[in-house]
C-alpha cells in the first residue's frame, strides 16, 4: 500500500476540498476504498430519487482513492473511461456508500470496479467499471 488512510484523507482535503460534495473517505486498503455521501435535497432528481451524476461522482472519486492506494498521491491520474449500470432506485435522504476495488494497476493505466449501495439495502443500486490513465513520472507532482 503506497499511502495510508490519513495521508490520502489529508491530500483530498488539501488538494480537492470541493470533493467533499462527491463523498468522504471511510476506509482504505491495498487496492480498495470505501466512500459515503449524505444525500440531501440537492442530490435528488424529479421523482425524489438520487440523481445519476451524484452516484457517478461518488463512484469516480472512490476508484480514484482505490487507485492512489496502489500508486501513491498522483494528482494527475485521470478517468478515461467510465461505464455505469443503475440497477435499483436508491432511497431518498439515505446515505449512499461506494466500495471500489482495483482489478488491475499497470504502469500506464488502472482498471477498477465499484458497487454503490443505498444504506440499509443489501443489493447494490449501481455498478460501474472505470479506467484511469496514470501519468508518466515527470507529470506526477
Ligand atoms: C492525458 C490523457 C489521459 C492522455 O493523453 P493523450 O494525448 O491521449 O496521450 P499521450 O500519451 O500522447 O499524452 C499527452 C501528454 O499528456 C501527458 N499526460 C499528463 N497526464 C497524463 C495522464 N494522466 N495519462 C497519460 N498522459 C498524461 C503525457 O505525458 C503527454 O505529455 P508529453 O507530450 O509526453 O509531454 C488525455 O486523454 C486526457 O487528458 N483525457 C481527459 C481525461 C479527463 O479529463 N478525465 C476526466 C477528469 S478526471 C475525473 O473526473 C476523476 C476525478 C475527479 C476529481 C477527483 C478525482 C478524480
Coordinates of C-alpha atoms and ligand atoms in Angstrom, one line a residue:
X1 CA 0.0 0.0 0.0
X2 CA 1.5 3.3 -1.1
X3 CA -0.5 5.7 1.1
X4 CA -2.2 5.5 4.4
X5 CA -5.9 6.5 5.1
X6 CA -4.7 9.6 7.0
X7 CA -2.3 10.7 4.2
X8 CA -4.9 10.2 1.5
X9 CA -7.6 12.0 3.6
X10 CA -5.3 14.9 4.1
X11 CA -4.4 15.0 0.4
X12 CA -8.1 15.1 -0.6
X13 CA -8.9 17.8 1.9
X14 CA -5.9 19.9 0.8
X15 CA -6.0 19.4 -3.0
X16 CA -9.7 18.7 -3.6
X17 CA -11.7 20.4 -0.8
X18 CA -14.7 20.7 -3.2
X19 CA -14.6 16.9 -3.4
X20 CA -16.5 16.7 -0.1
X21 CA -19.6 17.3 -2.3
X22 CA -18.9 14.0 -4.0
X23 CA -18.2 11.9 -0.9
X24 CA -16.0 11.3 2.1
X25 CA -13.4 8.6 2.5
X26 CA -14.4 6.0 5.1
X27 CA -11.9 3.1 4.6
X28 CA -8.8 2.4 2.6
X29 CA -7.0 -0.8 1.9
X30 CA -4.4 -2.1 -0.6
X31 CA -6.3 -1.6 -3.9
X32 CA -9.7 -0.8 -2.4
X33 CA -11.6 2.1 -0.9
X34 CA -15.0 3.0 0.6
X35 CA -16.6 6.4 0.5
X36 CA -20.0 7.7 1.6
X37 CA -22.2 10.6 0.7
X38 CA -25.0 12.0 2.9
X39 CA -27.9 12.5 0.5
X40 CA -29.8 15.8 0.8
X41 CA -32.3 17.7 -1.4
X42 CA -29.6 18.9 -3.7
X43 CA -28.8 15.3 -4.7
X44 CA -32.3 14.4 -5.8
X45 CA -33.9 14.4 -9.3
X46 CA -37.5 14.5 -10.3
X47 CA -39.3 11.6 -8.7
X48 CA -37.5 12.0 -5.4
X49 CA -34.6 9.7 -6.2
X50 CA -30.9 10.2 -6.1
X51 CA -29.6 11.5 -9.5
X52 CA -27.3 9.5 -11.7
X53 CA -24.5 12.1 -11.8
X54 CA -24.4 12.0 -7.9
X55 CA -23.9 8.2 -7.9
X56 CA -21.4 8.5 -10.8
X57 CA -19.4 11.2 -9.0
X58 CA -19.2 9.1 -5.8
X59 CA -18.2 6.1 -7.9
X60 CA -15.5 8.0 -9.7
X61 CA -13.7 9.5 -6.7
X62 CA -13.9 6.2 -4.8
X63 CA -12.0 4.4 -7.7
X64 CA -9.5 7.4 -7.6
X65 CA -8.9 6.7 -3.9
X66 CA -8.5 2.9 -4.6
X67 CA -6.0 3.7 -7.4
X68 CA -4.0 6.1 -5.2
X69 CA -3.7 3.4 -2.5
X70 CA -1.7 1.5 -5.2
X71 CA 0.3 4.3 -6.9
X72 CA 0.6 6.9 -4.2
X73 CA -0.5 10.6 -4.3
X74 CA -0.6 11.3 -8.0
X75 CA -3.0 14.2 -8.7
X76 CA -3.0 13.9 -12.5
X77 CA -4.3 10.3 -12.6
X78 CA -7.5 10.9 -14.7
X79 CA -10.5 8.9 -15.7
X80 CA -10.5 8.0 -19.4
X81 CA -13.5 5.6 -19.4
X82 CA -16.5 5.1 -17.1
X83 CA -19.4 2.7 -17.6
X84 CA -22.2 2.5 -15.1
X85 CA -25.4 0.5 -14.7
X86 CA -28.0 2.0 -12.4
X87 CA -29.6 -1.2 -11.0
X88 CA -32.1 -0.1 -8.4
X89 CA -33.8 3.0 -7.1
X90 CA -31.9 4.4 -4.0
X91 CA -33.8 5.6 -1.0
X92 CA -34.2 9.4 -0.9
X93 CA -32.4 11.1 2.1
X94 CA -30.4 8.0 2.9
X95 CA -26.6 7.9 2.6
X96 CA -25.1 6.2 -0.4
X97 CA -21.9 4.1 0.0
X98 CA -19.4 3.1 -2.7
X99 CA -17.0 0.2 -2.5
X100 CA -14.2 0.2 -5.1
X101 CA -11.7 -2.4 -6.0
X102 CA -8.8 -2.1 -8.5
X103 CA -8.9 -5.1 -10.9
X104 CA -5.5 -4.2 -12.5
X105 CA -3.0 -1.5 -12.0
X106 CA -0.2 -1.3 -14.5
X107 CA 2.4 1.4 -15.4
X108 CA 0.1 3.5 -17.5
X109 CA -3.4 2.5 -16.6
X110 CA -5.6 1.2 -13.8
X111 CA -8.9 -0.6 -14.2
X112 CA -11.3 -0.7 -11.3
X113 CA -14.9 -1.6 -10.4
X114 CA -17.2 -0.1 -7.9
X115 CA -20.5 -1.0 -6.3
X116 CA -22.8 1.7 -4.9
X117 CA -25.2 0.9 -2.1
X118 CA -28.1 2.8 -0.5
X119 CA -27.7 2.4 3.2
X120 CA -29.9 -0.3 4.7
X121 CA -30.4 -2.1 1.4
X122 CA -28.2 -5.2 0.8
X123 CA -28.3 -5.2 -3.0
X124 CA -26.3 -2.6 -5.0
X125 CA -28.1 0.4 -6.6
X126 CA -25.3 0.8 -9.2
X127 CA -22.2 -0.9 -10.6
X128 CA -19.5 0.8 -12.5
X129 CA -16.2 -0.1 -14.2
X130 CA -13.6 2.5 -14.9
X131 CA -10.2 3.0 -16.5
X132 CA -7.8 5.6 -15.1
X133 CA -4.8 6.9 -17.0
X134 CA -1.6 7.1 -14.9
X135 CA 0.7 10.0 -16.0
X136 CA 4.4 9.4 -16.7
X137 CA 6.6 10.3 -13.7
X138 CA 7.5 13.8 -15.0
X139 CA 3.8 14.7 -14.6
X140 CA 3.2 13.0 -11.3
X141 CA 3.8 16.0 -8.9
Ligands
LIG1 C1 -3.8 12.9 -20.8 C2 -4.7 11.8 -21.4 C3 -5.3 10.8 -20.4 C4 -3.9 11.1 -22.4 O1 -3.4 12.0 -23.4 P1 -3.2 11.5 -24.9 O2 -2.9 12.8 -25.7 O3 -4.3 10.7 -25.3 O4 -1.9 10.6 -24.8 P2 -0.4 11.0 -24.7 O5 0.2 9.8 -24.2 O6 0.0 11.5 -26.1 O7 -0.3 12.1 -23.6 C5 -0.2 13.5 -24.0 C6 0.6 14.2 -22.9 O8 -0.1 14.3 -21.7 C7 0.7 13.8 -20.6 N1 -0.1 13.3 -19.5 C8 -0.5 14.1 -18.5 N2 -1.3 13.4 -17.7 C9 -1.4 12.2 -18.2 C10 -2.1 11.0 -17.8 N3 -2.9 11.0 -16.7 N4 -2.1 10.0 -18.6 C11 -1.3 10.0 -19.7 N5 -0.6 11.0 -20.1 C12 -0.7 12.1 -19.4 C13 1.6 12.8 -21.3 O9 2.8 12.6 -20.6 C14 1.9 13.5 -22.6 O10 2.8 14.5 -22.4 P3 4.1 14.7 -23.4 O11 3.6 15.1 -24.7 O12 4.8 13.4 -23.4 O13 5.0 15.8 -22.7 C15 -5.9 12.6 -22.2 O14 -6.6 11.6 -22.9 C16 -6.8 13.3 -21.3 O15 -6.4 14.3 -20.6 N6 -8.1 12.9 -21.2 C17 -9.1 13.6 -20.4 C18 -9.1 13.0 -19.0 C19 -10.2 13.7 -18.2 O16 -10.3 14.9 -18.3 N7 -10.9 12.9 -17.4 C20 -12.0 13.4 -16.6 C21 -11.4 14.2 -15.4 S1 -10.7 13.1 -14.2 C22 -12.0 12.8 -13.1 O17 -13.1 13.3 -13.4 C23 -11.9 11.9 -12.0 C24 -11.6 12.7 -10.7 C25 -12.1 13.9 -10.5 C26 -11.9 14.5 -9.3 C27 -11.1 13.9 -8.3 C28 -10.7 12.6 -8.6 C29 -10.9 12.0 -9.7

